[in-house]
Amino acid sequence: SVWAEQNGCHSAGQAGFRKGFTTLDHILTRQALKQEGKANNTRIYCCFVDFQKVFDTVQCAQLMQHLKA
């Protein structure tokens, strides 16, 4: 959000939905993490979520019932 940008609430590595960042930034970050993990013999896990599709299919009333439980 504009407020978060103006108040420095984003970490330097957070590029999602930010002005001036593209998919390429995410690809390069993932590649750098992969190389670092390989160099340190550490496993790196990635998870990609299409939030637009997720929110289109969530039944909000049912979600609220689960959150209240």
mmCIF file with all atom_site columns, N, CA, C and O in Angstrom, residues 20-64:
data_model
loop_
_atom_site.group_PDB
_atom_site.id
_atom_site.type_symbol
_atom_site.label_atom_id
_atom_site.label_alt_id
_atom_site.label_comp_id
_atom_site.label_asym_id
_atom_site.label_entity_id
_atom_site.label_seq_id
_atom_site.pdbx_PDB_ins_code
_atom_site.Cartn_x
_atom_site.Cartn_y
_atom_site.Cartn_z
_atom_site.occupancy
_atom_site.B_iso_or_equiv
_atom_site.pdbx_formal_charge
_atom_site.auth_seq_id
_atom_site.auth_comp_id
_atom_site.auth_asym_id
_atom_site.auth_atom_id
_atom_site.pdbx_PDB_model_num
ATOM 1   N N  . GLY A 1 20 ? 7.602   -0.619  -9.130  1.00 0.00 ? 20 GLY A N  1
ATOM 2   C CA . GLY A 1 20 ? 9.000   -0.713  -9.530  1.00 0.00 ? 20 GLY A CA 1
ATOM 3   C C  . GLY A 1 20 ? 9.576   -2.114  -9.462  1.00 0.00 ? 20 GLY A C  1
ATOM 4   O O  . GLY A 1 20 ? 10.738  -2.318  -9.776  1.00 0.00 ? 20 GLY A O  1
ATOM 5   N N  . PHE A 1 21 ? 8.781   -3.095  -9.028  1.00 0.00 ? 21 PHE A N  1
ATOM 6   C CA . PHE A 1 21 ? 9.236   -4.479  -8.969  1.00 0.00 ? 21 PHE A CA 1
ATOM 7   C C  . PHE A 1 21 ? 8.456   -5.301  -9.985  1.00 0.00 ? 21 PHE A C  1
ATOM 8   O O  . PHE A 1 21 ? 7.277   -5.056  -10.210 1.00 0.00 ? 21 PHE A O  1
ATOM 9   N N  . THR A 1 22 ? 9.119   -6.274  -10.577 1.00 0.00 ? 22 THR A N  1
ATOM 10  C CA . THR A 1 22 ? 8.482   -7.102  -11.596 1.00 0.00 ? 22 THR A CA 1
ATOM 11  C C  . THR A 1 22 ? 8.661   -8.574  -11.249 1.00 0.00 ? 22 THR A C  1
ATOM 12  O O  . THR A 1 22 ? 9.342   -8.920  -10.278 1.00 0.00 ? 22 THR A O  1
ATOM 13  N N  . THR A 1 23 ? 8.073   -9.421  -12.058 1.00 0.00 ? 23 THR A N  1
ATOM 14  C CA . THR A 1 23 ? 8.231   -10.865 -11.885 1.00 0.00 ? 23 THR A CA 1
ATOM 15  C C  . THR A 1 23 ? 9.701   -11.247 -11.961 1.00 0.00 ? 23 THR A C  1
ATOM 16  O O  . THR A 1 23 ? 10.161  -12.147 -11.251 1.00 0.00 ? 23 THR A O  1
ATOM 17  N N  . LEU A 1 24 ? 10.466  -10.552 -12.771 1.00 0.00 ? 24 LEU A N  1
ATOM 18  C CA . LEU A 1 24 ? 11.898  -10.834 -12.905 1.00 0.00 ? 24 LEU A CA 1
ATOM 19  C C  . LEU A 1 24 ? 12.614  -10.682 -11.560 1.00 0.00 ? 24 LEU A C  1
ATOM 20  O O  . LEU A 1 24 ? 13.506  -11.470 -11.239 1.00 0.00 ? 24 LEU A O  1
ATOM 21  N N  . ASP A 1 25 ? 12.213  -9.707  -10.761 1.00 0.00 ? 25 ASP A N  1
ATOM 22  C CA . ASP A 1 25 ? 12.817  -9.541  -9.431  1.00 0.00 ? 25 ASP A CA 1
ATOM 23  C C  . ASP A 1 25 ? 12.610  -10.792 -8.584  1.00 0.00 ? 25 ASP A C  1
ATOM 24  O O  . ASP A 1 25 ? 13.511  -11.240 -7.881  1.00 0.00 ? 25 ASP A O  1
ATOM 25  N N  . HIS A 1 26 ? 11.414  -11.371 -8.660  1.00 0.00 ? 26 HIS A N  1
ATOM 26  C CA . HIS A 1 26 ? 11.115  -12.582 -7.901  1.00 0.00 ? 26 HIS A CA 1
ATOM 27  C C  . HIS A 1 26 ? 11.922  -13.774 -8.421  1.00 0.00 ? 26 HIS A C  1
ATOM 28  O O  . HIS A 1 26 ? 12.421  -14.583 -7.630  1.00 0.00 ? 26 HIS A O  1
ATOM 29  N N  . ILE A 1 27 ? 12.056  -13.876 -9.721  1.00 0.00 ? 27 ILE A N  1
ATOM 30  C CA . ILE A 1 27 ? 12.816  -14.982 -10.316 1.00 0.00 ? 27 ILE A CA 1
ATOM 31  C C  . ILE A 1 27 ? 14.284  -14.889 -9.902  1.00 0.00 ? 27 ILE A C  1
ATOM 32  O O  . ILE A 1 27 ? 14.897  -15.894 -9.516  1.00 0.00 ? 27 ILE A O  1
ATOM 33  N N  . LEU A 1 28 ? 14.849  -13.701 -9.947  1.00 0.00 ? 28 LEU A N  1
ATOM 34  C CA . LEU A 1 28 ? 16.254  -13.523 -9.572  1.00 0.00 ? 28 LEU A CA 1
ATOM 35  C C  . LEU A 1 28 ? 16.475  -13.791 -8.088  1.00 0.00 ? 28 LEU A C  1
ATOM 36  O O  . LEU A 1 28 ? 17.477  -14.399 -7.700  1.00 0.00 ? 28 LEU A O  1
ATOM 37  N N  . THR A 1 29 ? 15.531  -13.378 -7.245  1.00 0.00 ? 29 THR A N  1
ATOM 38  C CA . THR A 1 29 ? 15.633  -13.646 -5.812  1.00 0.00 ? 29 THR A CA 1
ATOM 39  C C  . THR A 1 29 ? 15.582  -15.140 -5.547  1.00 0.00 ? 29 THR A C  1
ATOM 40  O O  . THR A 1 29 ? 16.373  -15.677 -4.764  1.00 0.00 ? 29 THR A O  1
ATOM 41  N N  . ARG A 1 30 ? 14.659  -15.826 -6.210  1.00 0.00 ? 30 ARG A N  1
ATOM 42  C CA . ARG A 1 30 ? 14.543  -17.273 -6.030  1.00 0.00 ? 30 ARG A CA 1
ATOM 43  C C  . ARG A 1 30 ? 15.818  -17.978 -6.487  1.00 0.00 ? 30 ARG A C  1
ATOM 44  O O  . ARG A 1 30 ? 16.306  -18.889 -5.832  1.00 0.00 ? 30 ARG A O  1
ATOM 45  N N  . GLN A 1 31 ? 16.377  -17.529 -7.579  1.00 0.00 ? 31 GLN A N  1
ATOM 46  C CA . GLN A 1 31 ? 17.611  -18.129 -8.090  1.00 0.00 ? 31 GLN A CA 1
ATOM 47  C C  . GLN A 1 31 ? 18.764  -17.915 -7.114  1.00 0.00 ? 31 GLN A C  1
ATOM 48  O O  . GLN A 1 31 ? 19.553  -18.825 -6.859  1.00 0.00 ? 31 GLN A O  1
ATOM 49  N N  . ALA A 1 32 ? 18.860  -16.722 -6.538  1.00 0.00 ? 32 ALA A N  1
ATOM 50  C CA . ALA A 1 32 ? 19.921  -16.439 -5.572  1.00 0.00 ? 32 ALA A CA 1
ATOM 51  C C  . ALA A 1 32 ? 19.762  -17.308 -4.322  1.00 0.00 ? 32 ALA A C  1
ATOM 52  O O  . ALA A 1 32 ? 20.751  -17.840 -3.797  1.00 0.00 ? 32 ALA A O  1
ATOM 53  N N  . LEU A 1 33 ? 18.531  -17.484 -3.847  1.00 0.00 ? 33 LEU A N  1
ATOM 54  C CA . LEU A 1 33 ? 18.284  -18.342 -2.686  1.00 0.00 ? 33 LEU A CA 1
ATOM 55  C C  . LEU A 1 33 ? 18.644  -19.790 -2.992  1.00 0.00 ? 33 LEU A C  1
ATOM 56  O O  . LEU A 1 33 ? 19.218  -20.492 -2.147  1.00 0.00 ? 33 LEU A O  1
ATOM 57  N N  . LYS A 1 34 ? 18.311  -20.225 -4.203  1.00 0.00 ? 34 LYS A N  1
ATOM 58  C CA . LYS A 1 34 ? 18.634  -21.594 -4.618  1.00 0.00 ? 34 LYS A CA 1
ATOM 59  C C  . LYS A 1 34 ? 20.149  -21.812 -4.612  1.00 0.00 ? 34 LYS A C  1
ATOM 60  O O  . LYS A 1 34 ? 20.636  -22.817 -4.105  1.00 0.00 ? 34 LYS A O  1
ATOM 61  N N  . GLN A 1 35 ? 20.878  -20.870 -5.157  1.00 0.00 ? 35 GLN A N  1
ATOM 62  C CA . GLN A 1 35 ? 22.340  -20.988 -5.210  1.00 0.00 ? 35 GLN A CA 1
ATOM 63  C C  . GLN A 1 35 ? 22.936  -20.960 -3.808  1.00 0.00 ? 35 GLN A C  1
ATOM 64  O O  . GLN A 1 35 ? 23.869  -21.712 -3.499  1.00 0.00 ? 35 GLN A O  1
ATOM 65  N N  . GLU A 1 36 ? 22.409  -20.108 -2.938  1.00 0.00 ? 36 GLU A N  1
ATOM 66  C CA . GLU A 1 36 ? 22.900  -20.029 -1.562  1.00 0.00 ? 36 GLU A CA 1
ATOM 67  C C  . GLU A 1 36 ? 22.630  -21.340 -0.817  1.00 0.00 ? 36 GLU A C  1
ATOM 68  O O  . GLU A 1 36 ? 23.486  -21.838 -0.084  1.00 0.00 ? 36 GLU A O  1
ATOM 69  N N  . GLY A 1 37 ? 21.446  -21.891 -1.015  1.00 0.00 ? 37 GLY A N  1
ATOM 70  C CA . GLY A 1 37 ? 21.119  -23.173 -0.386  1.00 0.00 ? 37 GLY A CA 1
ATOM 71  C C  . GLY A 1 37 ? 22.030  -24.287 -0.860  1.00 0.00 ? 37 GLY A C  1
ATOM 72  O O  . GLY A 1 37 ? 22.495  -25.106 -0.065  1.00 0.00 ? 37 GLY A O  1
ATOM 73  N N  . LYS A 1 38 ? 22.302  -24.305 -2.146  1.00 0.00 ? 38 LYS A N  1
ATOM 74  C CA . LYS A 1 38 ? 23.185  -25.337 -2.701  1.00 0.00 ? 38 LYS A CA 1
ATOM 75  C C  . LYS A 1 38 ? 24.602  -25.181 -2.153  1.00 0.00 ? 38 LYS A C  1
ATOM 76  O O  . LYS A 1 38 ? 25.244  -26.163 -1.784  1.00 0.00 ? 38 LYS A O  1
ATOM 77  N N  . ALA A 1 39 ? 25.087  -23.953 -2.063  1.00 0.00 ? 39 ALA A N  1
ATOM 78  C CA . ALA A 1 39 ? 26.435  -23.710 -1.558  1.00 0.00 ? 39 ALA A CA 1
ATOM 79  C C  . ALA A 1 39 ? 26.565  -24.099 -0.089  1.00 0.00 ? 39 ALA A C  1
ATOM 80  O O  . ALA A 1 39 ? 27.634  -24.535 0.351   1.00 0.00 ? 39 ALA A O  1
ATOM 81  N N  . ASN A 1 40 ? 25.480  -23.963 0.666   1.00 0.00 ? 40 ASN A N  1
ATOM 82  C CA . ASN A 1 40 ? 25.500  -24.277 2.100   1.00 0.00 ? 40 ASN A CA 1
ATOM 83  C C  . ASN A 1 40 ? 24.914  -25.644 2.413   1.00 0.00 ? 40 ASN A C  1
ATOM 84  O O  . ASN A 1 40 ? 24.699  -25.966 3.581   1.00 0.00 ? 40 ASN A O  1
ATOM 85  N N  . ASN A 1 41 ? 24.628  -26.420 1.369   1.00 0.00 ? 41 ASN A N  1
ATOM 86  C CA . ASN A 1 41 ? 24.021  -27.746 1.527   1.00 0.00 ? 41 ASN A CA 1
ATOM 87  C C  . ASN A 1 41 ? 22.746  -27.668 2.386   1.00 0.00 ? 41 ASN A C  1
ATOM 88  O O  . ASN A 1 41 ? 22.547  -28.446 3.309   1.00 0.00 ? 41 ASN A O  1
ATOM 89  N N  . THR A 1 42 ? 21.911  -26.671 2.079   1.00 0.00 ? 42 THR A N  1
ATOM 90  C CA . THR A 1 42 ? 20.672  -26.421 2.803   1.00 0.00 ? 42 THR A CA 1
ATOM 91  C C  . THR A 1 42 ? 19.499  -26.538 1.844   1.00 0.00 ? 42 THR A C  1
ATOM 92  O O  . THR A 1 42 ? 19.570  -26.050 0.718   1.00 0.00 ? 42 THR A O  1
ATOM 93  N N  . ARG A 1 43 ? 18.438  -27.162 2.296   1.00 0.00 ? 43 ARG A N  1
ATOM 94  C CA . ARG A 1 43 ? 17.232  -27.252 1.467   1.00 0.00 ? 43 ARG A CA 1
ATOM 95  C C  . ARG A 1 43 ? 16.488  -25.920 1.478   1.00 0.00 ? 43 ARG A C  1
ATOM 96  O O  . ARG A 1 43 ? 16.379  -25.271 2.506   1.00 0.00 ? 43 ARG A O  1
ATOM 97  N N  . ILE A 1 44 ? 15.990  -25.551 0.326   1.00 0.00 ? 44 ILE A N  1
ATOM 98  C CA . ILE A 1 44 ? 15.193  -24.340 0.180   1.00 0.00 ? 44 ILE A CA 1
ATOM 99  C C  . ILE A 1 44 ? 13.816  -24.760 -0.312  1.00 0.00 ? 44 ILE A C  1
ATOM 100 O O  . ILE A 1 44 ? 13.697  -25.502 -1.289  1.00 0.00 ? 44 ILE A O  1
ATOM 101 N N  . TYR A 1 45 ? 12.776  -24.297 0.356   1.00 0.00 ? 45 TYR A N  1
ATOM 102 C CA . TYR A 1 45 ? 11.408  -24.629 -0.022  1.00 0.00 ? 45 TYR A CA 1
ATOM 103 C C  . TYR A 1 45 ? 10.715  -23.386 -0.567  1.00 0.00 ? 45 TYR A C  1
ATOM 104 O O  . TYR A 1 45 ? 10.879  -22.293 -0.030  1.00 0.00 ? 45 TYR A O  1
ATOM 105 N N  . CYS A 1 46 ? 9.963   -23.565 -1.637  1.00 0.00 ? 46 CYS A N  1
ATOM 106 C CA . CYS A 1 46 ? 9.214   -22.466 -2.243  1.00 0.00 ? 46 CYS A CA 1
ATOM 107 C C  . CYS A 1 46 ? 7.737   -22.834 -2.315  1.00 0.00 ? 46 CYS A C  1
ATOM 108 O O  . CYS A 1 46 ? 7.392   -23.999 -2.518  1.00 0.00 ? 46 CYS A O  1
ATOM 109 N N  . CYS A 1 47 ? 6.917   -21.839 -2.179  1.00 0.00 ? 47 CYS A N  1
ATOM 110 C CA . CYS A 1 47 ? 5.474   -22.029 -2.304  1.00 0.00 ? 47 CYS A CA 1
ATOM 111 C C  . CYS A 1 47 ? 4.924   -20.859 -3.101  1.00 0.00 ? 47 CYS A C  1
ATOM 112 O O  . CYS A 1 47 ? 5.165   -19.701 -2.769  1.00 0.00 ? 47 CYS A O  1
ATOM 113 N N  . PHE A 1 48 ? 4.228   -21.156 -4.163  1.00 0.00 ? 48 PHE A N  1
ATOM 114 C CA . PHE A 1 48 ? 3.643   -20.120 -4.999  1.00 0.00 ? 48 PHE A CA 1
ATOM 115 C C  . PHE A 1 48 ? 2.126   -20.190 -4.878  1.00 0.00 ? 48 PHE A C  1
ATOM 116 O O  . PHE A 1 48 ? 1.529   -21.240 -5.070  1.00 0.00 ? 48 PHE A O  1
ATOM 117 N N  . VAL A 1 49 ? 1.519   -19.072 -4.543  1.00 0.00 ? 49 VAL A N  1
ATOM 118 C CA . VAL A 1 49 ? 0.076   -19.020 -4.356  1.00 0.00 ? 49 VAL A CA 1
ATOM 119 C C  . VAL A 1 49 ? -0.493  -17.949 -5.273  1.00 0.00 ? 49 VAL A C  1
ATOM 120 O O  . VAL A 1 49 ? -0.037  -16.803 -5.256  1.00 0.00 ? 49 VAL A O  1
ATOM 121 N N  . ASP A 1 50 ? -1.479  -18.318 -6.044  1.00 0.00 ? 50 ASP A N  1
ATOM 122 C CA . ASP A 1 50 ? -2.187  -17.361 -6.891  1.00 0.00 ? 50 ASP A CA 1
ATOM 123 C C  . ASP A 1 50 ? -3.333  -16.803 -6.048  1.00 0.00 ? 50 ASP A C  1
ATOM 124 O O  . ASP A 1 50 ? -4.415  -17.359 -6.003  1.00 0.00 ? 50 ASP A O  1
ATOM 125 N N  . PHE A 1 51 ? -3.065  -15.720 -5.325  1.00 0.00 ? 51 PHE A N  1
ATOM 126 C CA . PHE A 1 51 ? -4.056  -15.183 -4.396  1.00 0.00 ? 51 PHE A CA 1
ATOM 127 C C  . PHE A 1 51 ? -5.317  -14.707 -5.101  1.00 0.00 ? 51 PHE A C  1
ATOM 128 O O  . PHE A 1 51 ? -6.401  -14.776 -4.532  1.00 0.00 ? 51 PHE A O  1
ATOM 129 N N  . GLN A 1 52 ? -5.205  -14.245 -6.323  1.00 0.00 ? 52 GLN A N  1
ATOM 130 C CA . GLN A 1 52 ? -6.395  -13.803 -7.042  1.00 0.00 ? 52 GLN A CA 1
ATOM 131 C C  . GLN A 1 52 ? -7.352  -14.974 -7.211  1.00 0.00 ? 52 GLN A C  1
ATOM 132 O O  . GLN A 1 52 ? -8.544  -14.858 -6.955  1.00 0.00 ? 52 GLN A O  1
ATOM 133 N N  . LYS A 1 53 ? -6.829  -16.102 -7.621  1.00 0.00 ? 53 LYS A N  1
ATOM 134 C CA . LYS A 1 53 ? -7.679  -17.280 -7.810  1.00 0.00 ? 53 LYS A CA 1
ATOM 135 C C  . LYS A 1 53 ? -8.195  -17.812 -6.477  1.00 0.00 ? 53 LYS A C  1
ATOM 136 O O  . LYS A 1 53 ? -9.310  -18.261 -6.375  1.00 0.00 ? 53 LYS A O  1
ATOM 137 N N  . VAL A 1 54 ? -7.349  -17.755 -5.448  1.00 0.00 ? 54 VAL A N  1
ATOM 138 C CA . VAL A 1 54 ? -7.764  -18.249 -4.133  1.00 0.00 ? 54 VAL A CA 1
ATOM 139 C C  . VAL A 1 54 ? -8.958  -17.452 -3.630  1.00 0.00 ? 54 VAL A C  1
ATOM 140 O O  . VAL A 1 54 ? -9.963  -18.011 -3.199  1.00 0.00 ? 54 VAL A O  1
ATOM 141 N N  . PHE A 1 55 ? -8.865  -16.134 -3.666  1.00 0.00 ? 55 PHE A N  1
ATOM 142 C CA . PHE A 1 55 ? -9.943  -15.314 -3.132  1.00 0.00 ? 55 PHE A CA 1
ATOM 143 C C  . PHE A 1 55 ? -11.202 -15.390 -3.978  1.00 0.00 ? 55 PHE A C  1
ATOM 144 O O  . PHE A 1 55 ? -12.302 -15.167 -3.470  1.00 0.00 ? 55 PHE A O  1
ATOM 145 N N  . ASP A 1 56 ? -11.069 -15.709 -5.247  1.00 0.00 ? 56 ASP A N  1
ATOM 146 C CA . ASP A 1 56 ? -12.249 -15.871 -6.101  1.00 0.00 ? 56 ASP A CA 1
ATOM 147 C C  . ASP A 1 56 ? -13.054 -17.105 -5.719  1.00 0.00 ? 56 ASP A C  1
ATOM 148 O O  . ASP A 1 56 ? -14.249 -17.168 -5.973  1.00 0.00 ? 56 ASP A O  1
ATOM 149 N N  . THR A 1 57 ? -12.414 -18.098 -5.114  1.00 0.00 ? 57 THR A N  1
ATOM 150 C CA . THR A 1 57 ? -13.101 -19.359 -4.849  1.00 0.00 ? 57 THR A CA 1
ATOM 151 C C  . THR A 1 57 ? -13.423 -19.589 -3.373  1.00 0.00 ? 57 THR A C  1
ATOM 152 O O  . THR A 1 57 ? -14.070 -20.569 -3.037  1.00 0.00 ? 57 THR A O  1
ATOM 153 N N  . VAL A 1 58 ? -12.975 -18.709 -2.489  1.00 0.00 ? 58 VAL A N  1
ATOM 154 C CA . VAL A 1 58 ? -13.231 -18.886 -1.055  1.00 0.00 ? 58 VAL A CA 1
ATOM 155 C C  . VAL A 1 58 ? -14.681 -18.542 -0.739  1.00 0.00 ? 58 VAL A C  1
ATOM 156 O O  . VAL A 1 58 ? -15.193 -17.515 -1.164  1.00 0.00 ? 58 VAL A O  1
ATOM 157 N N  . GLN A 1 59 ? -15.323 -19.420 0.012   1.00 0.00 ? 59 GLN A N  1
ATOM 158 C CA . GLN A 1 59 ? -16.670 -19.148 0.496   1.00 0.00 ? 59 GLN A CA 1
ATOM 159 C C  . GLN A 1 59 ? -16.516 -18.454 1.844   1.00 0.00 ? 59 GLN A C  1
ATOM 160 O O  . GLN A 1 59 ? -16.207 -19.089 2.863   1.00 0.00 ? 59 GLN A O  1
ATOM 161 N N  . CYS A 1 60 ? -16.726 -17.149 1.858   1.00 0.00 ? 60 CYS A N  1
ATOM 162 C CA . CYS A 1 60 ? -16.397 -16.327 3.024   1.00 0.00 ? 60 CYS A CA 1
ATOM 163 C C  . CYS A 1 60 ? -17.135 -16.754 4.286   1.00 0.00 ? 60 CYS A C  1
ATOM 164 O O  . CYS A 1 60 ? -16.543 -16.788 5.367   1.00 0.00 ? 60 CYS A O  1
ATOM 165 N N  . ALA A 1 61 ? -18.412 -17.067 4.195   1.00 0.00 ? 61 ALA A N  1
ATOM 166 C CA . ALA A 1 61 ? -19.177 -17.472 5.374   1.00 0.00 ? 61 ALA A CA 1
ATOM 167 C C  . ALA A 1 61 ? -18.587 -18.740 5.980   1.00 0.00 ? 61 ALA A C  1
ATOM 168 O O  . ALA A 1 61 ? -18.430 -18.849 7.208   1.00 0.00 ? 61 ALA A O  1
ATOM 169 N N  . GLN A 1 62 ? -18.245 -19.688 5.150   1.00 0.00 ? 62 GLN A N  1
ATOM 170 C CA . GLN A 1 62 ? -17.664 -20.934 5.626   1.00 0.00 ? 62 GLN A CA 1
ATOM 171 C C  . GLN A 1 62 ? -16.274 -20.687 6.242   1.00 0.00 ? 62 GLN A C  1
ATOM 172 O O  . GLN A 1 62 ? -15.932 -21.278 7.273   1.00 0.00 ? 62 GLN A O  1
ATOM 173 N N  . LEU A 1 63 ? -15.490 -19.819 5.642   1.00 0.00 ? 63 LEU A N  1
ATOM 174 C CA . LEU A 1 63 ? -14.183 -19.477 6.181   1.00 0.00 ? 63 LEU A CA 1
ATOM 175 C C  . LEU A 1 63 ? -14.318 -18.859 7.570   1.00 0.00 ? 63 LEU A C  1
ATOM 176 O O  . LEU A 1 63 ? -13.580 -19.210 8.494   1.00 0.00 ? 63 LEU A O  1
ATOM 177 N N  . MET A 1 64 ? -15.260 -17.957 7.751   1.00 0.00 ? 64 MET A N  1
ATOM 178 C CA . MET A 1 64 ? -15.460 -17.316 9.045   1.00 0.00 ? 64 MET A CA 1
ATOM 179 C C  . MET A 1 64 ? -15.854 -18.334 10.104  1.00 0.00 ? 64 MET A C  1
ATOM 180 O O  . MET A 1 64 ? -15.404 -18.240 11.252  1.00 0.00 ? 64 MET A O  1
#
